[in-house]
XYZ file of C-alpha atoms in Angstrom:
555
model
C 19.579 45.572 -12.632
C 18.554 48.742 -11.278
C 19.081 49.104 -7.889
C 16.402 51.744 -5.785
C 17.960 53.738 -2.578
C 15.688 53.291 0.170
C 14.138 56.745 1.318
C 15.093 57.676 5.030
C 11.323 58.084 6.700
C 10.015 54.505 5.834
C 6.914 53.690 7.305
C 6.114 51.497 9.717
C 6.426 48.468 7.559
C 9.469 50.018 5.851
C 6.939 50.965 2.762
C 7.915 54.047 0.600
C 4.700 56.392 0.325
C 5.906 57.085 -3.361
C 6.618 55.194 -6.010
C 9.964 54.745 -7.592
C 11.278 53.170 -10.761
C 10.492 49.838 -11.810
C 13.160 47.360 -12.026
C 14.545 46.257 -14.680
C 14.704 42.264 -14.804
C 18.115 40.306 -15.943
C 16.506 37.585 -18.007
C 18.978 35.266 -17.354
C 18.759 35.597 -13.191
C 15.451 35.487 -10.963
C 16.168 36.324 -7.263
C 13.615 34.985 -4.846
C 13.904 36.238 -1.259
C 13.411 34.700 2.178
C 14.364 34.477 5.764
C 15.664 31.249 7.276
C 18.918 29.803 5.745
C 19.299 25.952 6.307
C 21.149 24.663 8.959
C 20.526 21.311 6.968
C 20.383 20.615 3.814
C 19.616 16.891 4.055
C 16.471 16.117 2.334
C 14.764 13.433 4.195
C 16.348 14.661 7.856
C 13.868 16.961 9.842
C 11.877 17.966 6.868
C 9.941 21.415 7.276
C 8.201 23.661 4.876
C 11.043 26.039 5.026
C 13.438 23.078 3.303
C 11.032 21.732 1.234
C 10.902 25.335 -0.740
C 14.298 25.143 -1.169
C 15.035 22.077 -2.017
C 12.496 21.163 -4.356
C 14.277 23.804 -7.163
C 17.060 20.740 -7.503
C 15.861 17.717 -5.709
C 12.193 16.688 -7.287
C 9.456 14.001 -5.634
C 8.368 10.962 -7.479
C 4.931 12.513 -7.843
C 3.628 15.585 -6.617
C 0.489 17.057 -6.510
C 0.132 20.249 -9.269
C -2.673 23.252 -9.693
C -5.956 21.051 -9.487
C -4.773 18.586 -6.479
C -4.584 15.756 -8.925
C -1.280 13.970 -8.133
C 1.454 13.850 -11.625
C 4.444 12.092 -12.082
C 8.032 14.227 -11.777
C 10.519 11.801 -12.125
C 8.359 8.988 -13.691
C 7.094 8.115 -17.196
C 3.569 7.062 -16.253
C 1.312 7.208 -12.536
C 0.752 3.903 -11.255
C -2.856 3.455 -10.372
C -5.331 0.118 -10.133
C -6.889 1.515 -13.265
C -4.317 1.034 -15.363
C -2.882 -1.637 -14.026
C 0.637 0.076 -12.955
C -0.666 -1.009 -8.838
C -2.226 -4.545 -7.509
C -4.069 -5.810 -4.669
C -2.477 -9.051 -3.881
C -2.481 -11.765 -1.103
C 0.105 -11.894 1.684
C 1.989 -14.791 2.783
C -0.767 -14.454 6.033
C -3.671 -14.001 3.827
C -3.715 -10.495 4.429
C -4.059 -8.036 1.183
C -1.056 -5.770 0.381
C -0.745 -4.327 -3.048
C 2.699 -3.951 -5.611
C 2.980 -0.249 -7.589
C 5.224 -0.391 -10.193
C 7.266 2.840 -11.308
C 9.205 3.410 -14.174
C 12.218 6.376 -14.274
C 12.257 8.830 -17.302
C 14.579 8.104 -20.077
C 17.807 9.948 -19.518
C 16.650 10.802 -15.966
C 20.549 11.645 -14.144
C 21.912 13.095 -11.214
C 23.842 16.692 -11.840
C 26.907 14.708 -12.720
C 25.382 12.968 -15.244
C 25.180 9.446 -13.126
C 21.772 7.593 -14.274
C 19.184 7.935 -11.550
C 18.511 3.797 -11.089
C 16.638 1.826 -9.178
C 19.369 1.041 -6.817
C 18.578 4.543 -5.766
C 15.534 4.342 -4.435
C 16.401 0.905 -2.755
C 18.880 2.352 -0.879
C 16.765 5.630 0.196
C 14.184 2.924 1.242
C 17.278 0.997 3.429
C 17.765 4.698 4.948
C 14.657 5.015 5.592
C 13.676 1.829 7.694
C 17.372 2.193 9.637
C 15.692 3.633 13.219
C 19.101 5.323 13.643
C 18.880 7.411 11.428
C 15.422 8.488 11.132
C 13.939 9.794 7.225
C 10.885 12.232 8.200
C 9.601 12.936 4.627
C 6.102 13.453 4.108
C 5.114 10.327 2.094
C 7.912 8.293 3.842
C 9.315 5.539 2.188
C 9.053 3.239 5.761
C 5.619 2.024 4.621
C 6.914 -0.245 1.633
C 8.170 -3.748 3.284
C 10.388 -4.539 0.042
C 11.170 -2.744 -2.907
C 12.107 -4.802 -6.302
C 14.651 -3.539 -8.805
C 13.418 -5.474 -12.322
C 15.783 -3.134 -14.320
C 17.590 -0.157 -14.161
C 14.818 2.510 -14.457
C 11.719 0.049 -13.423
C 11.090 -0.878 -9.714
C 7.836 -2.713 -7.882
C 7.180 -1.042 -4.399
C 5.665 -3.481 -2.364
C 3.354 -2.513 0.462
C 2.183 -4.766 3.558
C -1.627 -3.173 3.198
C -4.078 -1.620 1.181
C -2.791 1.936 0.933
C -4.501 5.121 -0.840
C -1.360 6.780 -0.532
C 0.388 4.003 -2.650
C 1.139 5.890 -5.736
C 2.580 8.921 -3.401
C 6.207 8.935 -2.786
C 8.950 11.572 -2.315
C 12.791 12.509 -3.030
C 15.435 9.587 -3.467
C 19.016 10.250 -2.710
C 21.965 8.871 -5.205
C 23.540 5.740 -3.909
C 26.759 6.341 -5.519
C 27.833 9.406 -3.264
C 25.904 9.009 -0.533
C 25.842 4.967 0.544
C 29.880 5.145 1.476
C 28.710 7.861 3.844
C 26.060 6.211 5.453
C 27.747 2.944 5.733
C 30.556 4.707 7.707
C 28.212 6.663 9.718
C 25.010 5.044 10.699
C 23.663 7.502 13.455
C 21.628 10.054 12.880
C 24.223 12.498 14.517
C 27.131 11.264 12.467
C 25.520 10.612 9.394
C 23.865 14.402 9.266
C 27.418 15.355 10.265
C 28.735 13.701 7.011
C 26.689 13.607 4.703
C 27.530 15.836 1.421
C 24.450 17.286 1.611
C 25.658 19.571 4.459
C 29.621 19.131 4.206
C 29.581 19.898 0.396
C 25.913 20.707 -0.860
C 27.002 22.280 -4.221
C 28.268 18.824 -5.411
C 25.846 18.446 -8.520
C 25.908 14.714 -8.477
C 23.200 15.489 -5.216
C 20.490 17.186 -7.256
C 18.142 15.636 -10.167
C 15.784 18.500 -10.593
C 15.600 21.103 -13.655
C 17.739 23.200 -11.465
C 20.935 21.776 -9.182
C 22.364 23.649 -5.979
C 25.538 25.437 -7.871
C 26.617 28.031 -5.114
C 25.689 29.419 -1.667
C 27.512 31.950 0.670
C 26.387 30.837 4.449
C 23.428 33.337 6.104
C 23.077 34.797 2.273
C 22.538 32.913 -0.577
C 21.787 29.616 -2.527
C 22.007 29.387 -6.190
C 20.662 27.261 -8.690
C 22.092 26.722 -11.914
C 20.572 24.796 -14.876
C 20.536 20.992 -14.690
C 22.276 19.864 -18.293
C 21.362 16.294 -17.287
C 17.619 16.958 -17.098
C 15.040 14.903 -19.414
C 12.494 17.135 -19.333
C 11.646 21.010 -20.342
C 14.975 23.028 -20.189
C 13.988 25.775 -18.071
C 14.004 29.386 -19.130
C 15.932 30.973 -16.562
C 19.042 30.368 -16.076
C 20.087 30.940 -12.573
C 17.445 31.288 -9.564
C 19.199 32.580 -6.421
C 17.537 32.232 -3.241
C 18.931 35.550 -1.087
C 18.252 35.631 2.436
C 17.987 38.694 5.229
C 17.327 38.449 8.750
C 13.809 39.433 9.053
C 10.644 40.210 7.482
C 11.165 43.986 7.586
C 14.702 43.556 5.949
C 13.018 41.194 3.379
C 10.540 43.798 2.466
C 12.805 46.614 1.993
C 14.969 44.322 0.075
C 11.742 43.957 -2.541
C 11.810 47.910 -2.523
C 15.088 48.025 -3.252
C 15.033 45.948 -6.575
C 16.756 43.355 -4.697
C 14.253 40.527 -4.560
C 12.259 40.215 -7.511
C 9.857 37.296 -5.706
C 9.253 36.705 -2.246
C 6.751 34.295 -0.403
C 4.773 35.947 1.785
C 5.014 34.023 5.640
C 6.004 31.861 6.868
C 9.402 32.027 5.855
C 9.119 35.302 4.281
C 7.348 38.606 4.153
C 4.347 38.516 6.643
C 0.796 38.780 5.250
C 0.379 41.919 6.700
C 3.401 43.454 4.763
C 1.883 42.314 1.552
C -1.188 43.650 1.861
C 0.399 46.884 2.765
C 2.396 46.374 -0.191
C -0.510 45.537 -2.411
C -2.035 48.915 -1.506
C 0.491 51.406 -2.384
C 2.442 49.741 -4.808
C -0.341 47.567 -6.761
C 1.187 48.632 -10.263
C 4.712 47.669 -9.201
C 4.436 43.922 -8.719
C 2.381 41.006 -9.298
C 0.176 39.533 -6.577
C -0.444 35.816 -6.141
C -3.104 34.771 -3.472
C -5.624 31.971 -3.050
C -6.570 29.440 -0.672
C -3.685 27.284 1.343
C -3.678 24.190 3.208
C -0.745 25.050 5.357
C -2.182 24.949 8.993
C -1.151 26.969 11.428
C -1.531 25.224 14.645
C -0.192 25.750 18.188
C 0.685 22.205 19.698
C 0.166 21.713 23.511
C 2.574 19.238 25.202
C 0.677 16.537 26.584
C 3.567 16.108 29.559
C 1.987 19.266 31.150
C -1.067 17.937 33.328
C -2.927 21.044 33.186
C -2.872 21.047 28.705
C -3.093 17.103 29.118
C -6.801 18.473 30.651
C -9.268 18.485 27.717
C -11.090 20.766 29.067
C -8.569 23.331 29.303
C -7.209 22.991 25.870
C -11.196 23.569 24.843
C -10.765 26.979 27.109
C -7.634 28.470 25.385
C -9.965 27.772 21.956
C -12.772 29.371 22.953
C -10.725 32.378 24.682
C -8.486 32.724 21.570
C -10.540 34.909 19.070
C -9.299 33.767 15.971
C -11.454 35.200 13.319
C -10.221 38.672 14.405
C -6.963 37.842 14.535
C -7.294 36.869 10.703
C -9.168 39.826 10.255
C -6.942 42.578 11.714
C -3.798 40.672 10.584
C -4.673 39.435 7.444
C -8.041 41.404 6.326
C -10.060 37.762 6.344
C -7.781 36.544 3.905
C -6.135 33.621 6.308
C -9.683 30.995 6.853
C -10.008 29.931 10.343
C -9.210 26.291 11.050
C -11.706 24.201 12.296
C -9.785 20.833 11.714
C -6.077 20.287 9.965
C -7.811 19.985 6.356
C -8.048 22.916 4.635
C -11.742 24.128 3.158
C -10.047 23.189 -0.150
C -8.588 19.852 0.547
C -11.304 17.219 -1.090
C -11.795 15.845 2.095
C -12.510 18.764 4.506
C -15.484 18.114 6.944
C -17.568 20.861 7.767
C -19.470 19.710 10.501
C -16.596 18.622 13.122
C -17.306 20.652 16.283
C -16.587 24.325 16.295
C -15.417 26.171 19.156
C -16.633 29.972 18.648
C -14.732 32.758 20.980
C -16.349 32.858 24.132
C -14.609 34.464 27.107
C -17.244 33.456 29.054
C -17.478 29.483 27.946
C -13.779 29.577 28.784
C -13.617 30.395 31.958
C -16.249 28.552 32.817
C -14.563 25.305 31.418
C -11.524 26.577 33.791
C -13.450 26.449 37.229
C -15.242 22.866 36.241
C -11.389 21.961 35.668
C -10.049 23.756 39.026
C -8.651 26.543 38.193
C -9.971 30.026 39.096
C -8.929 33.498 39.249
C -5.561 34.106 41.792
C -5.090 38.218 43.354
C -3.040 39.114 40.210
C -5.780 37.747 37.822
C -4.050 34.590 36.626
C -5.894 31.543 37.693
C -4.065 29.102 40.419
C -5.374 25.924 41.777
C -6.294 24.152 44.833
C -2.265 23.346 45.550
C -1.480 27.035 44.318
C -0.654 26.220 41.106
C -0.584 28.952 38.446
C -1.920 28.798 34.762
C 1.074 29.900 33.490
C 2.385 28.206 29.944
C 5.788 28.780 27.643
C 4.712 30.025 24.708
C 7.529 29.115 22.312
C 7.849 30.349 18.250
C 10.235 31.458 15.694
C 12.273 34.850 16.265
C 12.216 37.155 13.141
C 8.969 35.943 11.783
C 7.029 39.135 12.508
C 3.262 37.375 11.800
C 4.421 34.954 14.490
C 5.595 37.410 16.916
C 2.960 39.234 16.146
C 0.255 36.552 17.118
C 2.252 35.511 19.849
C 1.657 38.792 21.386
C -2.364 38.795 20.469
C -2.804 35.640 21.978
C -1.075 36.379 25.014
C -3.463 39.530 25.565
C -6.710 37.149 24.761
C -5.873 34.507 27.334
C -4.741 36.355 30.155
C -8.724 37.954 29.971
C -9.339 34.298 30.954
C -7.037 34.370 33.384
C -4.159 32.014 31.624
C -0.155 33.217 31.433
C 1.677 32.427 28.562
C 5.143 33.293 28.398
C 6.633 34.201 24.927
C 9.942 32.622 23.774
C 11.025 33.826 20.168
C 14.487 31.153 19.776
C 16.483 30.881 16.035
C 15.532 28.484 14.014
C 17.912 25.672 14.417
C 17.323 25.856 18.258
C 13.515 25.947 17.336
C 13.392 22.989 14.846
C 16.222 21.115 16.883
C 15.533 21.544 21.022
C 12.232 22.620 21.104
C 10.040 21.230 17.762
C 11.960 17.709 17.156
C 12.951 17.035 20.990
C 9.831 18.340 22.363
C 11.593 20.696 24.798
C 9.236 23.050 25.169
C 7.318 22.690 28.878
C 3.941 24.299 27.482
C 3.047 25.311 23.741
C 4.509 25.964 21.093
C 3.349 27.262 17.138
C 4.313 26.011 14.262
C 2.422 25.341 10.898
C 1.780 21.591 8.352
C 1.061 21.086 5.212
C -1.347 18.047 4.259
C -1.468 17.118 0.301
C -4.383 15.119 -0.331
C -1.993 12.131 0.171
C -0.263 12.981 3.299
C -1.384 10.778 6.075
C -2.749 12.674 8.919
C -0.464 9.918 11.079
C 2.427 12.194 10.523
C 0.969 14.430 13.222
C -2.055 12.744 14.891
C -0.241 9.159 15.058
C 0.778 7.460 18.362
C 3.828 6.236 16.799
C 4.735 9.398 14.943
C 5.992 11.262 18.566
C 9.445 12.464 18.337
C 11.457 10.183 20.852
C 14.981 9.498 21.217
C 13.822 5.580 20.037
C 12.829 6.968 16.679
C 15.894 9.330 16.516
C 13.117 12.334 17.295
C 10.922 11.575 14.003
C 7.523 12.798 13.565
C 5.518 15.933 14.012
C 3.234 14.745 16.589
C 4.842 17.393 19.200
C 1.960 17.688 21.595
C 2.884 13.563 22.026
C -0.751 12.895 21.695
C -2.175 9.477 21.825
C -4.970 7.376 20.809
C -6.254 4.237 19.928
C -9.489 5.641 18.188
C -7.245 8.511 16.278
C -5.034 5.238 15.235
C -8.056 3.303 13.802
C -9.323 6.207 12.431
C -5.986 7.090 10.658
C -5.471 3.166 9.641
C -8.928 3.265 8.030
C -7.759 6.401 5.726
C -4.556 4.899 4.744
C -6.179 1.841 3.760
C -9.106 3.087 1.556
C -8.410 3.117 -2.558
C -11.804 5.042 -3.080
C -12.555 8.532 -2.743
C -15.582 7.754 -0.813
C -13.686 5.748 1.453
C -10.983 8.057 2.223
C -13.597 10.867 2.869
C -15.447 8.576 5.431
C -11.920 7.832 6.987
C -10.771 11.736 6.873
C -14.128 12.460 8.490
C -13.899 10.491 11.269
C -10.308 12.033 11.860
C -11.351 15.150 11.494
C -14.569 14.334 14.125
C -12.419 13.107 16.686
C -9.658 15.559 15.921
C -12.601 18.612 17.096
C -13.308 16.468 20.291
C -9.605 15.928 21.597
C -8.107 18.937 20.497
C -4.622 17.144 19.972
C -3.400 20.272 18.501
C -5.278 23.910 18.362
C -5.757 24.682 15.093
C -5.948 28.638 14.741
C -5.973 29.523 10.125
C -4.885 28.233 7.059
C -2.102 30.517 5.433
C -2.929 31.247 2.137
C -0.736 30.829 -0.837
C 0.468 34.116 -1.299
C 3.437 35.248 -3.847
C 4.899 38.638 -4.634
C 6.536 39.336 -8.012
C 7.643 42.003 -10.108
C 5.648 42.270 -13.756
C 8.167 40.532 -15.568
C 7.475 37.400 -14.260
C 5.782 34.392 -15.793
C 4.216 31.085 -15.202
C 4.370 31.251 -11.439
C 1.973 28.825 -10.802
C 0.806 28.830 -7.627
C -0.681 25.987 -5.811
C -1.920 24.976 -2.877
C -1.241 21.441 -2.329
C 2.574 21.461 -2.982
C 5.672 23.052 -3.651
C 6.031 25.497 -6.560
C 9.474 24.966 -6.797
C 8.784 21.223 -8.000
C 7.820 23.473 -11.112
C 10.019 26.194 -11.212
C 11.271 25.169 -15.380
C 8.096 26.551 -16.252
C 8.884 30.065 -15.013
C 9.152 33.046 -17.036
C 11.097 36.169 -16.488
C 10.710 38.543 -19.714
């Protein structure tokens, strides 16, 4: 491949003013690039959006959802539904309704060693799963089935204590013939992530059942993927995808000049959105552009411990003193929507008429006074015991859009007279310490993804705070609680029809506006960068496009 020297004067965003050659594309080798190597590779233990873009290349879902939101099998033959029969509504021992989905495997479906992927895998990811030491935290998690039913080797019946829409939904199972010795010799979370050959030896293929399998890696710097010979379905036509990682955005991007990268996502976990429109200016000819509307939410989360964010009324100040339509417009030229709620304008069951709180300065200080607090001699608001408005701030250090937002949002709240105090931390500290232990004291920003199946309970549950009686599972960080959110959230899990599980998702969404669990600020979109030679990259905005990747092109 033809590598490009980097000119000296690079401008601000380390963009060349000139073009240079194009590269030249190895057909047999795609490199993708991006910025935070996994500290673990476990793919059920503190899942993030980071991991699930890597591992999806060699680890696949049941189902997933593809480009029109309408959820596919990936490892199965056929999608269970009450239609055809495949799921059941049926009578509990109590009386109560519950239902039974039945799935059926591929034909030839294998781990990378060639080991059948059975039914006694996915009973004893399900076992995993409902051990509270260890603590599964996958986004369809496998805790809501109350038995599961091998009735051969490929064909299993999930059976589920309620009515659930999200009952044909399910993620990644992990092979019981490597991985049960481990867990029965290590069953704590601490150990068991300790042990596991997903971190002590992740390039063992028997791990992976995905087109691709984890073949390589060099710590800090790379993971590769090699072709799967064991998988049933299309053979893809690259052979080798490397993942190659650099310490920042800025290093990232001159990497992509360089002929180095030949894809990239664009943030988080890659370039920042700023970067690629720069990109997209001066080098339009040079590489593909993939954007369109995403339903990865952006959202700062407020710890409930602090009394002065446990205040509703001055979490509804920091949203009306945070002006985030121009922060999407200088940072991301209007591309990024605001967020209203956590569903995404293009989610079927977005509500457009939850409350809205417009920027207004004004509004927001005047919520501060009614709630104590009011302008100190250095222009930060104290209250009646002296008390100043003064929060952590805690994000991710390297991600430049974060830093960079930090740093806005700062300047927009102290003109309403409220501190924040930025912490950029690495990211095992961040999604260890301070994300899955809740140790920040204030706020801290972070972004979820909801498919159209993902219960908002993941984040808006009671019972889905990290705490050290759940081994720290969930990503309801602010530790927000209550009973109408919970009845609202049972309601949505339980309805089988559309209309239903808009009503439901409404109501969320309502009461979501009103208690401001969370501050929702945009919606990143789905945004790609790829030289010309590149094919099939199918972008979508309700999952992974790694689940996918077989049908990628590189001519």
């Amino acid at each position: 491949m033809t590598r490009l020297k980097l000119l000296p004067a690079l401008a601000a965003l380390g963009l060349m003013t000139a073009p240079a050659a194009y590269a030249q594309a190895d057909d047999e080798q795609l490199v993708l690039g991006a910025r935070q190597f996994l500290t673990n590779f476990h793919p059920l233990v503190q899942v993030n959006n980071t991991k699930r873009n890597l591992i999806n290349f060699s680890l696949r879902p049941l189902t997933a959802f593809y480009l029109d939101g309408d959820n596919v099998c990936v490892l199965c033959e056929e999608l269970p539904t009450v239609e055809n029969g495949g799921a059941k509504i049926v009578e509990n021992a109590d009386g109560s309704k519950g239902m039974e989905v039945t799935f059926k495997f591929k034909e030839g479906l294998s781990w990378g060693d060639g080991t059948p992927v059975t039914s006694d895998d996915v009973i004893f990811t399900w076992e995993m799963a409902n051990d509270p030491n260890i603590g599964f935290s996958n986004y369809n998690p496998w805790t809501r089935a109350s038995d599961i039913e091998a009735i051969d080797e490929r064909t299993f019946v999930i059976r589920l204590p309620e009515v659930m829409q999200s009952y044909n939904s399910w993620d990644q199972v992990i092979p019981a013939h490597l991985e049960r010795p481990i867990y029965e010799a290590n069953k704590d979370l601490e150990s068991y992530t300790r042990q596991t050959l997903y971190n002590r030896e992740p390039d063992n293929p028997g791990l992976w059942n995905g087109s691709y399998i984890l073949s390589d890696y060099a710590v800090g710097q790379r993971v590769g993927f090699g072709v799967n010979p064991h998988w049933p379905g299309k053979t893809p036509d690259i052979e080798r995808i490397v993942v190659s990682y650099r310490d920042n955005s800025s290093a990232l991007l001159q990497a992509v000049l360089a002929d180095e990268i030949e894809t990239i996502v664009v943030s988080p976990g890659g370039i920042s959105f700023e970067q690629m429109l720069e990109l997209r200016k001066q080098h339009l000819d040079r590489f593909q552009f993939f954007v369109r509307d995403g339903t990865n939410l952006e959202r700062i989360a407020v710890n409930f411990d602090n009394p002065a964010l446990a205040d509703l009324k001055v979490r509804q100040a920091l949203m009306h003193g945070i002006d985030r339509q121009a922060i999407t417009d200088a940072l991301f030229e209007g591309l990024q929507a605001v967020a209203h709620t956590f569903e995404s304008p293009v989610s079927p069951y977005y509500n457009p008429d939850v409350r809205k709180y417009e920027f207004d300065p004004e509004k927001a200080k005047q919520l501060l006074a009614e709630a104590g607090w009011t302008p100190g001699p250095d222009g930060i608001c104290v209250n009646d015991n002296g008390d100043r408005l003064s929060f952590e701030f805690v994000t991710t250090a390297g991600n430049t859009t974060r830093e960079q937002l930090a740093l806005v949002i700062q300047s927009q709240l102290k003109e309403i007279c409220v501190e924040t105090q930025n912490k950029f931390v690495g990211l095992q500290e961040y999604n260890g310490e301070y994300a899955r232990k809740r140790g920040f004291s204030g706020m801290i920003l972070s972004s979820i993804q909801f498919s159209p199946s993902t219960s908002p309970r993941i984040a808006l549950g009671s019972d889905a705070i990290p705490t050290e009686e759940n081994a720290w599972v969930g990503n309801n960080f602010s530790g927000y609680a209550s009973e109408h959110m919970d009845e609202a959230v049972a309601g949505f899990e339980q309805s089988l029809e559309q209309t239903g599980k808009a009503k439901y998702s409404g109501q969320v969404q309502e009461i979501f506006a009103e208690d401001l669990p969370m501050l929702p600020l945009y919606f990143y979109a789905a945004a790609y960068v790829a030289i010309p030679q590149v094919g099939n990259f199918n972008s979508t905005p309700f999952d992974v496009n790694a689940i996918w990747a077989e049908e990628w092109t590189l001519n």
